[in-house]
Amino acid sequence: MTEKSEKTERIERYVPGPIEAKWQRLWAERRVAYVDTAVPGNEYYLLNMYPYPSGSRLHVGHGRNYILGDALYRRERMAGRKALNPMGWDAFGLPAENAAIQSGVPPREYTLANIARMKEQLHALGCLYDWSKELASCDPGYYRWNQWLFLRMWERGLAYRKTAPVNWCPGCRTVLANEQVVDGRCERSDDLVETRDLTQWFFRVTDYAERLLEGLDRLPHWSDRVKTMQRNWIGRSEGAEILFRVDGLTEPIRVFTTRPDTLFGATFMALAPEHPAVALLAERSEAPRRREIEEFVERVRRESRLERESEGAAKEGLDTGFRAVNPATGAPIPVWLANFVLPDYGTGAIMGVPAHDQRDFEFARRYRLTVTPVYRTRESDPGGAGDVDGNAMTEAAPHGGVLYRSGAWDGTPNGPEAIGKAIGWLEEQGFGKGKIGYRLRDWLISRQRYWGTPIPAVHCPACGVVPVPDADLPVLLPEDVEFRGVEGNPLEQSQAFVQTRCPKCAGPARRETDTMDTFVDSSWYFMRYCDATNDDAAWDRKVLAQWMPVDQYIGGIEHAILHLMYARFFVKALADMELLDAQEPFQALFTQGMITRDGAKMSKSKGNMVSPVPIVERYGADTARCYILFIGPPDQDADWSDEGVEGVHRFLGRLWRLSADVAETTGHRPLDGPAEPPQGDDLELLRKAHWAIEKVTNDMAGRFAFNTAISAVMELVNEAYRRREAVAPEALHFAAATAASLIFPFAPHVAADAY
RNA sequence: GCCGGAGUGGCGAAAUGGGCAGACGCACGGGACUUAAAAUCCCGAGGGCCGAGAGGCCCGUGCCGGUUCGACUCCGGCCUCCGGCACCA
């Protein structure tokens, strides 16, 4: 081989493997990502949503998430920020338990094995984390504080038990939060969800409904999309609560309505079959009617959520025979049971105004109830003085026109004024008051499963439900449990766990066997990272004050409601307890788009997961990283195809060869020493370099337009490479150095090597 | 039904405080290097029409209108797709 071809050979061959191994080893050895969180100054807290280690393989969607985070993290480091980038594992949850049933491997073992493999893959992608702060929610050192925080919630009345109809998934044999029921089916197993009565633990999220809603206005760096989803979920509506006296009952029945102004048109009342007053009404009825009521209640409750809540479902009702009094007209109105009245919204009882509400109208027509319009418009009343015939209506009249048949409110135009008048009158007369209703319901956190944080409570026959004292934490998950997939919570098998002493009276007692929803674990893990090795407390408030809120949170849109709302609730509740100072957990949120495969979401069960590992093996981590960022704007969904990988790899090869060429001709590597100012025609290349600096800076700041940032560096490299024989070595030197710096956050290994 | 987002070449996509539409990349075509291949490099390309050629003309950012010297971008009205909520009183 001649000397020239040897040089050509060396320069033309970009072999990422050894380069990447070298830099990854150096970064790990030098612990470059380590941050002493107790020392203040120029902090930047970047966070990726911690992964659920359900399988051993990451897919390219995960990859996109972590690469995005790593790129931002490295940019902030380059800008001189003291950047914290921790990683951990959302390690509790049902799949590990199901795997145990199928394969006999204990959930802990299964989970730890998955964590080890996923960690390797993150490492192979060149993602840099401060592993000294690693946490796993299944570690007693973590869930101990989960239990501790639960006890604080309990002390404040924010954790409580109640018997309630709950969503029961027959497949998972556990209850689900409302949020985990999608289209009447279990979000995870897809089974039809049933309703069961169980005594369960709840967090009182509804106490924070208003603040969760208001807080959204102070989050300018969250997308409208996510904020809208949260607003819809909280579902605020203004209206009034009205008391209706019912013959035969001592207590009046409360009704929630957004249209108290139509009270004069309320011609019936309808209760949800689950309404507590229904039992009393049944009790006080004669035998045949009583049986009818009981049968109706039974029938509706047997319907699945899906059947009951689907729009086309027939409106079924039953006249209880009881009469309530319309407080405005003084007239008796019938009290019905109706399947369309939901037990857990408003008060579980409605006033029926068929003339002005389509649902009430349909119900009234079916059961021949009176329809009394109280608004008249010009169309329905051309003469201006006549009556609107309720019997002739074919659908509910839209709100409009002015009130009539409404006593002192007559003539008031439809709108806030009419509603205000009605509320004023109700309050004056003691018949009700203005009220704001929310769709949001309390968070059901009990799970009848093994692989979760045990709820630290003891059931004592003498003292009732007693909290486990802080000093006795953690309540450890027992190991003597077998997973056979039989009915019931596996935790109940462990006698050593279940049989205990009451912390209050020391008498024999039974330990609570419910575990916590894993969304509890993920509602505060970002705070634990800041003080991850603290054995005396969940965190030190002063340390936390330096790092919270998280500066930039990155994750999937699928967590737009559940996780993000619960985490916000935790921060607000714990701030009220003076355990921390932040009011919101995440200053800025970036939700990246999903990567689909032929339009379908990637999932283990569908078997359509694409792993980034083969790309790393074939082309190196830098190519994999740049390609995954290059496929499109990161906030947009993308359908996976690896057809463009070669192009990105060619680009990195050109950059590498360019810098090797510069080193060869100038005797330095591109970033060593200042170059002589280029002159003449070289200015064009210089200008291109400055253009790229500006473009990459703008694209990365706020916009997260990594695809166009990379394309700008491509342009710079292409131009420099094309003209490498024609321009002065100094100009080439400058262009190569600029390109290496700009590409560093995306392709750190090759860039570091070019330095 | 209410709310949010999107619609641009063969494909992924650029360009929005209004100013050359299609940067960058894939795939494609032509060429250089090579015995050959791989690798690498250079050139071409939205569609249509006219021209031997250099080149020229017309059309073109989901549809219809509007504002403007000028619109992918702003305004009005639709269509389609994606996502959230929904018998929520």
Short mmCIF file of C-alpha atoms (C1' of nucleotides) in Angstrom, two decimals, chain A residues 228-229 232-233 237 256-258 308 313 315 340 342 345 350 359 439 441 631 633 643 647 650 654 657 703 707 711 714-715 718 721-722, chain B residues 1-7 10-16 23-27 38-43 82-89:
data_model
loop_
_atom_site.label_atom_id
_atom_site.label_comp_id
_atom_site.label_asym_id
_atom_site.label_seq_id
_atom_site.Cartn_x
_atom_site.Cartn_y
_atom_site.Cartn_z
CA THR A 228 -57.20 21.48 27.08
CA MET A 229 -57.21 17.78 27.84
CA ASN A 232 -61.89 18.78 29.79
CA TRP A 233 -61.07 16.19 32.36
CA SER A 237 -69.45 23.85 35.24
CA PHE A 256 -77.31 20.06 40.69
CA THR A 257 -78.20 22.09 37.63
CA THR A 258 -76.41 24.53 35.37
CA ARG A 308 -75.02 2.42 30.36
CA ALA A 313 -78.66 3.61 25.13
CA LYS A 315 -83.52 6.06 28.58
CA PHE A 340 -79.20 8.08 32.50
CA LEU A 342 -75.07 9.19 36.88
CA TYR A 345 -71.67 13.45 38.95
CA ILE A 350 -81.51 15.93 38.63
CA ARG A 359 -82.43 14.24 27.42
CA ARG A 439 -66.48 16.19 36.36
CA ARG A 441 -63.73 12.53 40.72
CA ILE A 631 -37.45 11.88 10.75
CA PRO A 633 -40.72 17.46 14.09
CA GLU A 643 -35.17 4.11 4.74
CA GLY A 647 -28.25 9.43 4.52
CA ARG A 650 -23.19 9.34 5.24
CA ARG A 654 -18.43 13.22 5.99
CA ARG A 657 -13.58 12.63 7.46
CA ARG A 703 -38.99 25.03 19.36
CA ASN A 707 -34.86 17.92 12.48
CA SER A 711 -30.28 19.72 8.42
CA MET A 714 -25.67 18.96 7.09
CA GLU A 715 -25.62 22.02 4.87
CA ASN A 718 -21.71 19.50 2.74
CA TYR A 721 -16.63 19.08 2.29
CA ARG A 722 -17.40 20.00 -1.29
"C1'" G B 1 -72.23 17.72 19.77
"C1'" C B 2 -68.02 20.63 22.39
"C1'" C B 3 -62.67 21.40 22.48
"C1'" G B 4 -57.53 20.88 20.51
"C1'" G B 5 -54.20 19.70 16.31
"C1'" A B 6 -53.10 18.66 11.20
"C1'" G B 7 -53.72 18.61 5.53
"C1'" G B 10 -42.98 9.46 -5.43
"C1'" C B 11 -41.78 9.51 0.34
"C1'" G B 12 -40.12 11.96 5.49
"C1'" A B 13 -40.40 17.02 5.49
"C1'" A B 14 -38.66 22.82 5.00
"C1'" A B 15 -40.35 27.86 4.63
"C1'" U B 16 -45.55 31.40 9.03
"C1'" A B 23 -34.19 23.67 2.29
"C1'" C B 24 -32.21 18.90 4.28
"C1'" G B 25 -32.73 13.72 3.60
"C1'" C B 26 -34.73 9.07 1.24
"C1'" A B 27 -35.88 6.75 -3.21
"C1'" A B 38 -18.59 -1.97 -2.02
"C1'" A B 39 -17.43 2.67 -0.22
"C1'" U B 40 -16.87 7.68 -1.81
"C1'" C B 41 -17.66 11.99 -4.79
"C1'" C B 42 -20.10 15.29 -8.60
"C1'" C B 43 -24.56 16.67 -11.37
"C1'" C B 82 -55.87 12.47 14.03
"C1'" G B 83 -56.49 13.28 19.36
"C1'" G B 84 -59.33 14.59 24.00
"C1'" C B 85 -64.24 15.01 26.41
"C1'" A B 86 -69.34 13.53 26.10
"C1'" C B 87 -76.73 10.83 28.63
"C1'" C B 88 -71.83 15.54 32.96
"C1'" A B 89 -77.68 17.71 34.27
#
